[in-house]
CSV table of C-alpha atoms in Angstrom, one decimal:
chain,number,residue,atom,x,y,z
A,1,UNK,CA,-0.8,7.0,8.6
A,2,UNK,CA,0.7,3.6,8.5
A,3,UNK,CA,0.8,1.2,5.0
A,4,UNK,CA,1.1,-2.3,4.8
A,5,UNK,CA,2.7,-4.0,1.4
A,6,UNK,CA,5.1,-5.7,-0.3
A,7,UNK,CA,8.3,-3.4,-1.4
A,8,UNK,CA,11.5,-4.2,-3.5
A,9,UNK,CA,14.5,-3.2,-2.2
A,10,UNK,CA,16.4,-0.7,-5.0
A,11,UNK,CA,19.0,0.4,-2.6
A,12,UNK,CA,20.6,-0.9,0.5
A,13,UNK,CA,21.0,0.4,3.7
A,14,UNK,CA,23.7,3.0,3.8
A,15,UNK,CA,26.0,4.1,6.7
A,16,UNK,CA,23.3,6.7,7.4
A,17,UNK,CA,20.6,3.8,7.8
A,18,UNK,CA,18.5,5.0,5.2
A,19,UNK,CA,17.1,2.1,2.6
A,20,UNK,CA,15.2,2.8,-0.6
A,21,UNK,CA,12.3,0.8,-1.2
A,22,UNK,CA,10.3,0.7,-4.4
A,23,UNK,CA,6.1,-0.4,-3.6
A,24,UNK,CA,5.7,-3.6,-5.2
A,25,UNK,CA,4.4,-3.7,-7.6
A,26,UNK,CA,3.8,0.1,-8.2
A,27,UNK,CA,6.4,2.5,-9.1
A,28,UNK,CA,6.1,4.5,-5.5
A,29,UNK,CA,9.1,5.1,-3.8
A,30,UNK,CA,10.1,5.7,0.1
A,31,UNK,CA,13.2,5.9,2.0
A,32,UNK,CA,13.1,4.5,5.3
A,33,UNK,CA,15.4,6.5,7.6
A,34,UNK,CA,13.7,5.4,11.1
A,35,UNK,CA,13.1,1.8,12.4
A,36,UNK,CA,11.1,0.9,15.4
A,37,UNK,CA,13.2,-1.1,17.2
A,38,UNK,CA,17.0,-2.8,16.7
A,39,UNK,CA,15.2,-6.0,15.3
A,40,UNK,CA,13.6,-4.5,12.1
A,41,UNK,CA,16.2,-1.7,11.7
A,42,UNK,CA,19.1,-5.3,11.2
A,43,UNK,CA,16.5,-6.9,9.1
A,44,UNK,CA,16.4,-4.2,6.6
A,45,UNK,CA,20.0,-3.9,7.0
A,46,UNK,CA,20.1,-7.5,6.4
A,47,UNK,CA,17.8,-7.5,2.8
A,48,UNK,CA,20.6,-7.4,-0.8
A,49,UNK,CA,18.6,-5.1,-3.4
A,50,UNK,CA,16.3,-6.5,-5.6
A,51,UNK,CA,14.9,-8.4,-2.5
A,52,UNK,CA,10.7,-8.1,-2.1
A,53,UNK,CA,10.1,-7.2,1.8
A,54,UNK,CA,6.4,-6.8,3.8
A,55,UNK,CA,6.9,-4.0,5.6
A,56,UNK,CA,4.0,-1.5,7.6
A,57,UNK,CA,5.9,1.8,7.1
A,58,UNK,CA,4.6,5.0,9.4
A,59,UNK,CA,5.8,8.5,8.4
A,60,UNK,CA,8.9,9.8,9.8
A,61,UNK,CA,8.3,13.4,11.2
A,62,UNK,CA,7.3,15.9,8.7
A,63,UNK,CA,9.5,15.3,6.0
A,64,UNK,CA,7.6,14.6,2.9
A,65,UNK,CA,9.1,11.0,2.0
A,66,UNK,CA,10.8,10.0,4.6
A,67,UNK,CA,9.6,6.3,6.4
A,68,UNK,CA,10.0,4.6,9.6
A,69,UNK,CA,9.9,0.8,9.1
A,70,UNK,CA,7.1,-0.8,11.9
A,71,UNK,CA,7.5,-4.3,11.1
A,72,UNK,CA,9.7,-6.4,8.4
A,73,UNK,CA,8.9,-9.7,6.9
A,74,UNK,CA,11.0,-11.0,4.1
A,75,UNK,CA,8.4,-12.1,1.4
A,76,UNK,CA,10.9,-13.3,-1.2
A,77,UNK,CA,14.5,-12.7,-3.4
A,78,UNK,CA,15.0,-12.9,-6.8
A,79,UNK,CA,18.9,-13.5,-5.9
A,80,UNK,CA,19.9,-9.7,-5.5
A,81,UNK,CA,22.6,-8.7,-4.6
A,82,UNK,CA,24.0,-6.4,-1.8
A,83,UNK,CA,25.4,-3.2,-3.4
């Protein structure tokens, strides 16, 4: 299963490379703890919170809410800030 939308970034990428990402504009939530490549995994690492991000997440393993990031397009900030 792989999903398509706009997300707002409510938490930055940690030092375990995991970033928290609110569906915009629904409520849903998913941390995205794999990346498929270099590219979009220092894009994410790249995005302050509160900015809004197309991404096409894929599940990560069997975990239940766990993400892998496919592709990352920066769709617009509202001047977050990096956290």
């Amino acid at each position: 299963m792989s999903q398509s939308n706009a997300y707002t970034v409510i938490s930055a990428q940690n030092d375990h490379e995991c970033t928290t990402v609110r569906a915009h504009p629904r409520n849903e939530t998913f941390h995205i703890v794999d990346y498929a490549d270099e590219d979009a995994r220092e894009r994410v690492a790249d995005l302050p919170v509160g900015s809004v991000v197309r991404m096409e997440l894929s599940r990560a393993g069997r975990r239940s809410n766990v993400w892998c990031a496919e592709s990352v397009k920066p769709a617009q900030t509202d001047g977050g800030e990096r956290q």
